Coordinates of C-alpha atoms in Angstrom, one line a residue:
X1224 CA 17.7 39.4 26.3
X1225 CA 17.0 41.7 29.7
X1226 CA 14.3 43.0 28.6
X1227 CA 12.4 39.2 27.6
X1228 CA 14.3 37.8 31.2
X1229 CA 12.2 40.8 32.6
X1230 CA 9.0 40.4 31.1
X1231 CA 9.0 36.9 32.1
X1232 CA 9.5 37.4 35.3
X1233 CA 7.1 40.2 35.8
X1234 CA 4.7 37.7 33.5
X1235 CA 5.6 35.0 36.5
X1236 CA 4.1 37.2 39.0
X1237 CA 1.0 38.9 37.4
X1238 CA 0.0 34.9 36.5
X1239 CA 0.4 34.1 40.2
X1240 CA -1.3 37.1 41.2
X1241 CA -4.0 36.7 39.2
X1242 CA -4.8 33.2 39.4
X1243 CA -8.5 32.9 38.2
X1244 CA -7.8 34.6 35.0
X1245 CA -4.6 32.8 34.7
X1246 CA -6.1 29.6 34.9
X1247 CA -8.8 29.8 32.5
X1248 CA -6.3 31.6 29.6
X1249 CA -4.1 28.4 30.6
X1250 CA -7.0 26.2 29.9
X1251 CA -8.1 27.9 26.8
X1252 CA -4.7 27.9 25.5
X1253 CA -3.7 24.4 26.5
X1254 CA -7.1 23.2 24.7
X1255 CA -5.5 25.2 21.1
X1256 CA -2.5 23.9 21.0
X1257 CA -4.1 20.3 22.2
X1258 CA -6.4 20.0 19.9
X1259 CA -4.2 21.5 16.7
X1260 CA -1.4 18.9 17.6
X1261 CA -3.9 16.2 17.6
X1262 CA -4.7 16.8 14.3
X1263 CA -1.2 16.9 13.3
X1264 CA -0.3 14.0 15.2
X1265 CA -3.0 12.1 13.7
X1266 CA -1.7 12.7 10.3
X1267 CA 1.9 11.6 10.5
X1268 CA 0.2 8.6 12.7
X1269 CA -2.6 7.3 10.4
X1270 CA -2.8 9.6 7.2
X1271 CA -6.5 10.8 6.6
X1272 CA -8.7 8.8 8.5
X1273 CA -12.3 8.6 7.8
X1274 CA -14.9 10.0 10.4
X1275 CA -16.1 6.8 10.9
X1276 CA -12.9 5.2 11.5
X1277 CA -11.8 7.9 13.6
X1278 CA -15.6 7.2 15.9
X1279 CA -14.8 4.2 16.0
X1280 CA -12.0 4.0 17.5
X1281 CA -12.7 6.4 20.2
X1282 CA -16.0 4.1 20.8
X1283 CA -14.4 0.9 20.9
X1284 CA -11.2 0.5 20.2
X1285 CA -9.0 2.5 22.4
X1286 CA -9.0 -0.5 25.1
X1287 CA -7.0 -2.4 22.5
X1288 CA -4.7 0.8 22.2
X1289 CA -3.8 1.7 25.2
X1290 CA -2.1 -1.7 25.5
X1291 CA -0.8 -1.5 22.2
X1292 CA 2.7 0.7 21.2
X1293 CA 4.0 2.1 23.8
X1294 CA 6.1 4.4 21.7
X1295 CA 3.1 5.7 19.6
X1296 CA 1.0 6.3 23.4
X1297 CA 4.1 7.9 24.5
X1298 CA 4.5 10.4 21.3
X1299 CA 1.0 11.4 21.5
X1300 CA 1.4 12.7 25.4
X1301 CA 4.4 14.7 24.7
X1302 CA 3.1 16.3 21.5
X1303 CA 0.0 17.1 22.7
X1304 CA -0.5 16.9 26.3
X1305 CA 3.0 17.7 27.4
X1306 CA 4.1 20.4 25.4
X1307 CA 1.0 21.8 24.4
X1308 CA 0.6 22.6 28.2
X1309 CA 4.0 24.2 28.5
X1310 CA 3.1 26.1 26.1
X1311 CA 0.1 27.2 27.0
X1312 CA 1.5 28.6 30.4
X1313 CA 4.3 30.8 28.4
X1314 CA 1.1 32.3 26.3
X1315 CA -1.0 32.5 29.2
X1316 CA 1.3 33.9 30.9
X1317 CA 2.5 36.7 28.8
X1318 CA -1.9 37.8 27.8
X1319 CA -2.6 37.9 31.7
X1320 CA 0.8 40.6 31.9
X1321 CA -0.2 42.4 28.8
X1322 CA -4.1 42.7 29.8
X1323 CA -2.8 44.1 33.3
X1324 CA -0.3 46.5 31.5
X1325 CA -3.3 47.4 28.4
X1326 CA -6.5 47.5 30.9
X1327 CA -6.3 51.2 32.0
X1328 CA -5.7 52.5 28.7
X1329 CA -7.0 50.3 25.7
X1330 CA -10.1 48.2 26.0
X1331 CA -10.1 47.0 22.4
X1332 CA -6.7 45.0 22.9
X1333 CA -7.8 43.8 26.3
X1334 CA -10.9 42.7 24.4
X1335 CA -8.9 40.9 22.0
X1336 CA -6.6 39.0 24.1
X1337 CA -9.3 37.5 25.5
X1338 CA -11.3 36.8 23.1
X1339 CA -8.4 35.4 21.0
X1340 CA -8.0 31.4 22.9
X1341 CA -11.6 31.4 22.1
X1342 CA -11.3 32.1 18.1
X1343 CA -7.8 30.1 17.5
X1344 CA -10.0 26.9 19.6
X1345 CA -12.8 27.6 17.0
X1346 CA -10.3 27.3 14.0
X1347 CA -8.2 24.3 15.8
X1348 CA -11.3 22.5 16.1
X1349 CA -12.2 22.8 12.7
X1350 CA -8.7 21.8 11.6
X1351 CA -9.1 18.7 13.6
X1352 CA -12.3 18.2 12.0
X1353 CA -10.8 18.5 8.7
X1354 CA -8.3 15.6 9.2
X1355 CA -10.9 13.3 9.9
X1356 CA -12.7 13.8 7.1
X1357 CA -15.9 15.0 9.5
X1358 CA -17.0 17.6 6.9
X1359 CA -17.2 15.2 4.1
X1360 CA -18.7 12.5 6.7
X1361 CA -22.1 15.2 7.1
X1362 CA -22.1 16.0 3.6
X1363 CA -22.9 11.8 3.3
X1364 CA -26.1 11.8 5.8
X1365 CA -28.1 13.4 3.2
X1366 CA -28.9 11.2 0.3
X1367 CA -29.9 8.0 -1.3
X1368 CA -30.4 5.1 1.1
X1369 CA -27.8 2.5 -1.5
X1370 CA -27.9 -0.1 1.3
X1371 CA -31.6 -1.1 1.6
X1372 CA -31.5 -0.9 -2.4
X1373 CA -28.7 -3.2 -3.4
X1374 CA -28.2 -5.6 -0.1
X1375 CA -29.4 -9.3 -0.5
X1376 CA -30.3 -10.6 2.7
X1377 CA -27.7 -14.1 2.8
X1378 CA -30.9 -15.7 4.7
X1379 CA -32.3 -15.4 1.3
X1380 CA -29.5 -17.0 -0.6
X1381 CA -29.1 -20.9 -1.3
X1382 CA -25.9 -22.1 -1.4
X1383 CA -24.7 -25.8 -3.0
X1384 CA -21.5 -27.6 -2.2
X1385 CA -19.2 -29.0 -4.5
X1386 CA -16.7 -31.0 -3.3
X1387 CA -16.3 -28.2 -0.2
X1388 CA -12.9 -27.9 0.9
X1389 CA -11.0 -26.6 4.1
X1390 CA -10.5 -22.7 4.1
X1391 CA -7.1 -20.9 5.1
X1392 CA -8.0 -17.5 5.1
X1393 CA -4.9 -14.9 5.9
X1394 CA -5.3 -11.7 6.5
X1395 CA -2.0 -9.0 5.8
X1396 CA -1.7 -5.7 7.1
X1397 CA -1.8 -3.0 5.2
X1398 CA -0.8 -4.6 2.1
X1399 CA -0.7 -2.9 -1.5
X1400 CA -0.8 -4.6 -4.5
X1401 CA 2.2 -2.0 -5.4
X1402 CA 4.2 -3.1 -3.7
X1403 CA 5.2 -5.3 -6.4
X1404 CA 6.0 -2.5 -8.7
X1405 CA 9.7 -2.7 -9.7
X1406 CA 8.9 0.6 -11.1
X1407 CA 8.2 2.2 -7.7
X1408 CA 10.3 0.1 -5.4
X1409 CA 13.3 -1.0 -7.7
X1410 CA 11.9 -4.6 -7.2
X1411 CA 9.1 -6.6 -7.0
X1412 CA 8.8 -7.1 -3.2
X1413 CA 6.1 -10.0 -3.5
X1414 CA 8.2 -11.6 -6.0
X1415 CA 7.7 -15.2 -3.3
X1416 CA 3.9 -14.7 -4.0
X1417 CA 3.9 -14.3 -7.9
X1418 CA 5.9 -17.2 -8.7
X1419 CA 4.3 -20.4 -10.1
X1420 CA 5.4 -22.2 -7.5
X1421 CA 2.4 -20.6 -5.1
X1422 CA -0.3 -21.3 -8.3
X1423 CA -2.3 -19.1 -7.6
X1424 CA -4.7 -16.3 -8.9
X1425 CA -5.1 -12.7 -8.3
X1426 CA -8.2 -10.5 -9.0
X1427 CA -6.3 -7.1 -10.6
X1428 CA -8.6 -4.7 -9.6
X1429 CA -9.3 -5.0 -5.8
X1430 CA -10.3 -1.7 -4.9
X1431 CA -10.9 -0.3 -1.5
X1432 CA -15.2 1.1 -1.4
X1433 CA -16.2 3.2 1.6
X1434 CA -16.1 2.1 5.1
X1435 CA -13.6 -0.3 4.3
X1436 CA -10.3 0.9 5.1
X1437 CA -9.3 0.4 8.5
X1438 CA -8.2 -3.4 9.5
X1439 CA -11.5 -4.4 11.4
X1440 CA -13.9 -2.5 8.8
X1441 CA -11.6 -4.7 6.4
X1442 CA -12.6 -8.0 8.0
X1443 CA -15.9 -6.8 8.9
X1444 CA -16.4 -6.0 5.1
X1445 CA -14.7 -9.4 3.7
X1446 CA -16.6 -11.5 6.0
X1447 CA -19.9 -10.2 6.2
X1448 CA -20.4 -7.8 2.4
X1449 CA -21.3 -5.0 4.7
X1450 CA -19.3 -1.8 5.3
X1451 CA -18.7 -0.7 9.0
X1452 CA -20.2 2.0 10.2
X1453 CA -20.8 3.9 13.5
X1454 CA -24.4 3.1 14.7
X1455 CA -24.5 5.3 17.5
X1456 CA -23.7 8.4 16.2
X1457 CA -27.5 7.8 14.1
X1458 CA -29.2 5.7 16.6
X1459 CA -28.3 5.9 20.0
X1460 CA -30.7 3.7 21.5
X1461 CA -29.0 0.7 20.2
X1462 CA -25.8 1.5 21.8
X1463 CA -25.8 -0.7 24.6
X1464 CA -26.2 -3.6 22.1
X1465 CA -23.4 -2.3 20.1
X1466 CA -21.2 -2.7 22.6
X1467 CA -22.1 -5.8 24.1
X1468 CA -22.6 -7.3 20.5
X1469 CA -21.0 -7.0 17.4
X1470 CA -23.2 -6.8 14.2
X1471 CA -25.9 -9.8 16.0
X1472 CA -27.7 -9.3 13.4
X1473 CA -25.5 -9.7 10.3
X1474 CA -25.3 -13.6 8.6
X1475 CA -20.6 -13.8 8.2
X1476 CA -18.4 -16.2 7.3
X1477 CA -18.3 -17.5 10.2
X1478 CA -22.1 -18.0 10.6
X1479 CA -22.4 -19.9 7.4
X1480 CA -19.1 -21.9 7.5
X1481 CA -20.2 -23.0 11.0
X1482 CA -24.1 -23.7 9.6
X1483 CA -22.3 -26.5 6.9
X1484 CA -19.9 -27.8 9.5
X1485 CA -16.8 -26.0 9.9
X1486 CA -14.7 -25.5 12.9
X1487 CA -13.5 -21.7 12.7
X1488 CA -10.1 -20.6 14.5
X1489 CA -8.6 -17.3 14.7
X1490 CA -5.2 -16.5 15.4
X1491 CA -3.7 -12.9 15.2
X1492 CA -0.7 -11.0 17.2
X1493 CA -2.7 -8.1 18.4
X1494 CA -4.5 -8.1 21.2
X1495 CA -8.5 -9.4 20.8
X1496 CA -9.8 -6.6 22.5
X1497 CA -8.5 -4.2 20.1
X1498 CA -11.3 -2.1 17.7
X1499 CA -13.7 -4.7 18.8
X1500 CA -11.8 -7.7 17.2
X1501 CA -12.8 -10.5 19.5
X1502 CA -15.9 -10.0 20.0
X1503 CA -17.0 -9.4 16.6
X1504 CA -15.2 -13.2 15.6
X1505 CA -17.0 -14.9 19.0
X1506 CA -20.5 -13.3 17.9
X1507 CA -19.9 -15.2 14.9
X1508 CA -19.2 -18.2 15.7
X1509 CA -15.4 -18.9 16.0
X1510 CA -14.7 -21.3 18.5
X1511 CA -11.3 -20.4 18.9
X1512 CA -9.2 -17.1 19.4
X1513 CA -5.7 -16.0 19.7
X1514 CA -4.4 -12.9 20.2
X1515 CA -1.8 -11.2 22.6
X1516 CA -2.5 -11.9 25.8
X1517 CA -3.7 -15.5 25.1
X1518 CA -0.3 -16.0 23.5
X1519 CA 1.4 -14.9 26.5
X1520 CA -0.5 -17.6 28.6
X1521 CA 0.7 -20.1 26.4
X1522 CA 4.1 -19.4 26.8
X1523 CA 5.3 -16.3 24.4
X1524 CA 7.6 -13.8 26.0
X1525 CA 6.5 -10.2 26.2
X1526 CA 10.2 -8.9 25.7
X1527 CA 9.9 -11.1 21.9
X1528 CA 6.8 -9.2 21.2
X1529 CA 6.6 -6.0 19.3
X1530 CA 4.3 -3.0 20.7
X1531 CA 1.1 -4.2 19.0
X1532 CA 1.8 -8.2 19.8
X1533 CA 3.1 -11.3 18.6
X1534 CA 5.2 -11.3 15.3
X1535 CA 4.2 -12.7 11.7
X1536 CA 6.9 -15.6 12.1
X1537 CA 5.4 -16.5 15.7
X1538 CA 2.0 -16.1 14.5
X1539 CA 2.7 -18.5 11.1
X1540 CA 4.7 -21.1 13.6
X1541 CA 1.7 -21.5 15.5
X1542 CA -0.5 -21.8 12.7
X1543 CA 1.4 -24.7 11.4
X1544 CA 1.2 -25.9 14.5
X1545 CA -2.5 -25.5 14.5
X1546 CA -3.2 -26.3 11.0
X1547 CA -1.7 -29.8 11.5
X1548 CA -3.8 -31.0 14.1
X1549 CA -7.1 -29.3 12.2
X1550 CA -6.0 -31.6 9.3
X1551 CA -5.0 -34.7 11.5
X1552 CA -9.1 -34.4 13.0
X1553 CA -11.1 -35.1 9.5
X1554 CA -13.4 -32.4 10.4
X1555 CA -14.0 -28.9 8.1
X1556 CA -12.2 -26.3 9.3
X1557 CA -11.5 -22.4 8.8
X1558 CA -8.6 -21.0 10.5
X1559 CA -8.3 -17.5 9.3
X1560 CA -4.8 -15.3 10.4
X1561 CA -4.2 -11.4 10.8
X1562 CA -0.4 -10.5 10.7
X1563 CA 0.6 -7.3 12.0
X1564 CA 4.1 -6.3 11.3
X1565 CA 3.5 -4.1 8.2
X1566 CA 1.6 -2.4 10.6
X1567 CA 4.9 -1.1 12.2
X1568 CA 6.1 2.7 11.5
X1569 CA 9.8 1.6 11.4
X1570 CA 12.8 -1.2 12.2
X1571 CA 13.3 -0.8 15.8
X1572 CA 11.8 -3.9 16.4
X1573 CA 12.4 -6.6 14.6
X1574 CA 10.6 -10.6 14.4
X1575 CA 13.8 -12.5 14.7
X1576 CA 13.2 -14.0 11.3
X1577 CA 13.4 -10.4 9.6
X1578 CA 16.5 -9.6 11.8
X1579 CA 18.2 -12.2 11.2
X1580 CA 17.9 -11.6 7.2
X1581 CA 19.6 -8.1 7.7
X1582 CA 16.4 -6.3 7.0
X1583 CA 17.2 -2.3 7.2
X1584 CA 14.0 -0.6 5.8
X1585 CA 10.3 -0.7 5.6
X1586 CA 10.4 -1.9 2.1
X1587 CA 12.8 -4.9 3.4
X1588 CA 10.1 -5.5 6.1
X1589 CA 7.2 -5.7 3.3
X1590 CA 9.7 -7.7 1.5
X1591 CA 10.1 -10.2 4.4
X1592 CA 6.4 -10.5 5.6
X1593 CA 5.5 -11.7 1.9
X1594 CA 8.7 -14.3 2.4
X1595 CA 6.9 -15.5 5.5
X1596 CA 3.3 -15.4 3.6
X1597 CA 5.0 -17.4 1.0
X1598 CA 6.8 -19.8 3.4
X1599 CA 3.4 -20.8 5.3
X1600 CA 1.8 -21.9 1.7
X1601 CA 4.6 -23.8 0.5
X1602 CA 4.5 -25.8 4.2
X1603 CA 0.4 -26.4 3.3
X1604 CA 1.6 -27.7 0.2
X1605 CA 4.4 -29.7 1.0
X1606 CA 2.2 -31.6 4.0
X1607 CA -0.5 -32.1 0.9
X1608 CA -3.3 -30.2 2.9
X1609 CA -3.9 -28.5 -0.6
X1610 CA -5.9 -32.0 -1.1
X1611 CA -8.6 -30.8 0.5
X1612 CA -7.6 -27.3 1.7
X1613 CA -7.6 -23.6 -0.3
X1614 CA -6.1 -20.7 0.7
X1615 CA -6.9 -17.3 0.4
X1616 CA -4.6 -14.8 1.1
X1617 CA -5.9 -10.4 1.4
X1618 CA -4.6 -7.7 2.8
X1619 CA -7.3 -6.0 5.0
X1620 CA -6.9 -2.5 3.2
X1621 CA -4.5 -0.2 1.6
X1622 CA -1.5 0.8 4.0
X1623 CA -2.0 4.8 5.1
X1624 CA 0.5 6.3 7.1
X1625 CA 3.8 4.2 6.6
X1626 CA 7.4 5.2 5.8
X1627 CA 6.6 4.3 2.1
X1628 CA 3.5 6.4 1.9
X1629 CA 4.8 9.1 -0.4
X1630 CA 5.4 6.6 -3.3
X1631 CA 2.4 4.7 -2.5
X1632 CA 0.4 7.7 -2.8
X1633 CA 1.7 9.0 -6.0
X1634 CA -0.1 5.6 -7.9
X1635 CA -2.7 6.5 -10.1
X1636 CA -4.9 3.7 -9.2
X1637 CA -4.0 1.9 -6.0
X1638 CA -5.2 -1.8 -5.3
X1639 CA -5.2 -4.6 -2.6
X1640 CA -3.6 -7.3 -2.6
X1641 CA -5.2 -10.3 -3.2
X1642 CA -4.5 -14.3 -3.7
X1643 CA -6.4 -17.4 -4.3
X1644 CA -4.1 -20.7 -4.2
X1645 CA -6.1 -24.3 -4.8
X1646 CA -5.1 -27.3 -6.6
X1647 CA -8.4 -26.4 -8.5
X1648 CA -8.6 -22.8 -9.6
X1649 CA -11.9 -21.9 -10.9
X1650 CA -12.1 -19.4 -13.7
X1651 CA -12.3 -15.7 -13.0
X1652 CA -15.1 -13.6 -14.1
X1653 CA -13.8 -10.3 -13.9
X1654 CA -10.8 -8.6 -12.8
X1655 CA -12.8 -5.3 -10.8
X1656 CA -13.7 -6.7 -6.7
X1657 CA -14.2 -4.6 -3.8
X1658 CA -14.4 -5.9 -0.1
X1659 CA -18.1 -7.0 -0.3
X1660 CA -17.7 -9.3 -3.3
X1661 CA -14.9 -11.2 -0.9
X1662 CA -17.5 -12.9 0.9
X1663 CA -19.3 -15.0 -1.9
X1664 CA -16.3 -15.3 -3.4
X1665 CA -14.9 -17.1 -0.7
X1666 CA -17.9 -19.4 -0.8
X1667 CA -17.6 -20.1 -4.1
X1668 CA -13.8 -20.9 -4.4
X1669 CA -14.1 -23.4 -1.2
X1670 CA -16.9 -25.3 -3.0
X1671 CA -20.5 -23.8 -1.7
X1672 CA -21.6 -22.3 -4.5
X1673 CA -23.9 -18.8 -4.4
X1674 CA -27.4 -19.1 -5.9
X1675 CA -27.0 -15.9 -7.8
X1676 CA -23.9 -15.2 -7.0
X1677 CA -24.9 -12.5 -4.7
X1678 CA -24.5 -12.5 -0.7
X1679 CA -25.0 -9.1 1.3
X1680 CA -23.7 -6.6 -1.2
X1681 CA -20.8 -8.7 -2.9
X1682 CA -21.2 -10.3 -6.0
X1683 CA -18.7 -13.4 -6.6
X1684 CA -16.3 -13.0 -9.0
X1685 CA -16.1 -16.5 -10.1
X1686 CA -19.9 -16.3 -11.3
X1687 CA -21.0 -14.9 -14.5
X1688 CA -23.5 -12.8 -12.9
X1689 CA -22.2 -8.5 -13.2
X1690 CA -22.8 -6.8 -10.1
X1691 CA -26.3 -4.4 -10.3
X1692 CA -24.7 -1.4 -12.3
X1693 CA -21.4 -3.0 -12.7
X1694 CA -19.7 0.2 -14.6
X1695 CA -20.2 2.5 -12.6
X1696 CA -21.0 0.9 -9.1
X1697 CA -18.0 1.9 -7.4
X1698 CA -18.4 5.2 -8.0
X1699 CA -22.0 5.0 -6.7
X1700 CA -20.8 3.1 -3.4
X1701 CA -18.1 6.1 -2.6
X1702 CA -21.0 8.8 -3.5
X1703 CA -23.9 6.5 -1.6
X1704 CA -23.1 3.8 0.3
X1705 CA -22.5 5.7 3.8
X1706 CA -25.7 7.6 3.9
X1707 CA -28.2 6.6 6.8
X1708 CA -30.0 3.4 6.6
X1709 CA -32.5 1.7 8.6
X1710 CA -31.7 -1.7 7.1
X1711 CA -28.3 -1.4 7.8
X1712 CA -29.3 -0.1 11.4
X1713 CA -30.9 -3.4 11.7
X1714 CA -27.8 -5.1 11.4
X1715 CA -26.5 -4.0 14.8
X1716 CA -29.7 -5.6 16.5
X1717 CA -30.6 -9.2 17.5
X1718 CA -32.5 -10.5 15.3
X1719 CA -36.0 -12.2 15.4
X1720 CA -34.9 -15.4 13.4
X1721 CA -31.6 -16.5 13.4
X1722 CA -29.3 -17.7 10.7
X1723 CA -29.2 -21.9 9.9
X1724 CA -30.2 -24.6 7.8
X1725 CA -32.3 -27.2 9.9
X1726 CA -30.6 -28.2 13.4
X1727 CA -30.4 -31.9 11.7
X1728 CA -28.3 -30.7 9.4
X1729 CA -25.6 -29.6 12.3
X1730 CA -26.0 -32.3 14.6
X1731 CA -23.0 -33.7 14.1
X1732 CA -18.9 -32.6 12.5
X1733 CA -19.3 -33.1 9.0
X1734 CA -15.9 -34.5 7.1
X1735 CA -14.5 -32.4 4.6
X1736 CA -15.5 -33.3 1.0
X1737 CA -18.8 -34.9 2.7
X1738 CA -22.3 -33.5 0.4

């Protein structure tokens, strides 16, 4: 114990003495263990992101984060800014000492102390890398270009409406479709959203295709039957436009619901700046939008907030709130609603509707948010909006790093959640859907029906019409789809024509059920 109380001391000294040396072994040192707790941090954080997720974020989503968790920022600049540089001093230290002590008499392990920082960076790097999937992300840049071959401009497509109804469109984080695996869980915990009292259908297969899996790519993809990818890293001479737009030149949701007369509202807890979020909805034409800070203004206390934002039962008050008055105005409407506390890596926090039911774990919190899903469509129904209103209910993409990860993971065949409630339930097609098909699909259920059922790169599954290659298509989109394309590139620029039917058509709110 002398002997280490010694060296340190001595180590103490020679680092001081030797300051330049010092300095740049600290830095080299600090930069390893930095960049290797990243990668770990990352991994208990989010799982294994994709490299395009990962971009993203760092692009345009980390305004949104810095706001957002204050425990998750905080756990990131102990375990690797903090300690990593504590660390690095006690290594530093101790090479600067031992090259003083070696120098005179062996040149080789000099030669290796110094050159080691340099190596263990190297191999940190690449285990960073590895955790975001970068390796697999440059295998994809050389192939076929699937996107120019199977994407149907929606300029193209015709669309008829039948009877065309309202459109509640909820969005639920993270949520797996095994969750309702008694098997797995002891208990179905979406029992509240498979009982006949919701009526409602479910497509069995949703699977999760590539560029897909992270809540904006989720919306992105539902919305507009177009993965998201990061532009920039192919072409950066639209970058300025990528920030300052998102996706101008992609035809959404919102652009078409707007075209035949719809009023389109978003509400979510979050914050809107987060990953991009508010701007991609006002680029495509919602009105209205919610999200942390404009609750706040309106009268929501911060200390009733979790880290992220406002809570599922604040968010579904004030959609009742909202829905009412869209109902009471006559005119078509879309009000479309991200939740966020499945999002949450524990209980700390509770909504006071999931406190105040005595919930103690994560799977009592996915139990509770379905409770509230399940409360918000039996209000609808009990007001009679499901006259004239449908409701479609997804979760954005399949949860990654949660408490119940371990036995989420160990599921063959994972899907999304997904449910369709109307008092007129068309007849399903097929069972197999990925994100892209959401978007006609959607069309079709509220009553404007898809010439050709295809839009983008979805394919409704209420129309008879097989997606191109139906068998084996998923397996083409996770070998294909996220190889360079110039057509998708084009996406990400303003276009020369812009999306609409003839300006008459718009001129003034058309009624719901109106032809």
């Amino acid at each position: 114990m002398r002997r280490c109380l010694l060296f340190w001391r001595k180590a103490k000294t020679d680092f001081c003495a030797h300051w330049g040396i010092s300095l740049i072994q600290w830095g080299l040192w600090w930069l390893v263990f930095s960049v290797f707790f990243s990668a770990i941090w990352i991994r208990q954080k989010f799982g294994f992101p994709t490299f395009n997720q990962f971009l993203f974020h760092i692009q345009l989503g980390y305004h949104g984060l810095l706001a957002a968790e204050y425990y998750t920022i905080k756990s990131y600049v102990v375990s690797c800014v903090i300690l990593p540089g504590l660390g690095a001093l006690a290594t530093a230290s101790g090479a600067v000492t031992t090259i003083k002590n070696v120098a005179a008499f062996d040149r080789r392990i000099r030669n290796i102390i110094i050159a080691a920082p340099i190596t263990c960076l190297a191999l940190s790097c690449a285990f960073l890398l590895n955790q975001v999937s970068f390796f697999a992300y440059a295998e994809s840049l050389a192939g076929e270009d699937y996107f120019s071959g199977h994407f149907k401009d929606p300029k193209t497509v015709s669309l008829t409406e039948k009877n065309p109804r309202n459109l509640v469109l909820i969005y639920v984080e993270s949520l797996d479709a095994a969750y309702s695996d008694p098997k797995i869980f002891g208990k179905d915990l979406l029992h509240s959203l498979d009982g006949p009292a919701i009526h409602g259908i479910s497509f069995n297969e949703y699977n999760q295709a590539p560029g897909t899996n992270w809540t904006i790519a989720g919306i992105v993809s539902t919305q507009c039957g177009v993965p998201l990818e990061i532009i920039t890293v192919y072409d950066r001479n639209v970058q300025g436009e990528k920030l300052n737009a998102f996706m101008p030149g992609a035809v959404c949701l919102g652009d078409v619901l707007s075209d035949y007369g719809y009023q389109n509202i978003f509400m979510g807890g979050a914050g809107l700046s987060f990953a991009g979020k508010g701007q991609f909805f006002k680029d495509h034409h919602y009105a209205e939008r919610y999200g942390r800070d404009e609750w706040a203004a309106q009268g929501d206390k911060e200390e009733d907030m979790s880290g992220w934002g406002l809570h599922d039962d604040d968010l579904f008050r004030h959609a009742e709130t909202k829905l009412d008055s869209l109902e009471a105005s006559g005119r078509r409407f879309n009000l479309t609603l991200l939740t966020l506390d499945t999002h949450y890596q524990g209980t700390e926090k509770l909504s006071k509707t999931c406190a105040k039911r005595g919930v103690k774990s994560f799977e009592d919190l996915v139990e509770c948010t379905a409770d509230q899903v399940a409360d918000f469509i039996t209000y609808t129904r009990q007001k009679g909006y499901l006259n004239n209103t449908d409701i479609v209910v997804l979760g954005d993409h399949l949860a990654m790093s949660n408490p119940v990860i371990d036995k989420l993971t160990r599921v063959p065949e994972r899907h999304i959640f997904n449910l369709f409630v109307s008092n007129n339930i068309p007849h399903k097609r097929r069972e197999d859907i990925v994100h892209f098909d959401l978007f006609p699909t959607i069309l079709d259920f509220i009553g404007l029906h898809v010439q050709k059922s295809q839009m983008a790169l979805g394919y409704s599954g209420f129309s008879a019409t097989e997606p191109a290659g139906h068998s084996g298509r998923l397996a083409d989109m996770r070998r294909d789809l996220l190889h360079p394309s110039p057509l998708y590139y084009d996406l990400w620029k303003y276009p020369e024509v812009s999306y609409g039917r003839d300006s008459s058509a718009r001129a003034s709110p058309v009624p719901v059920g109106s032809i």
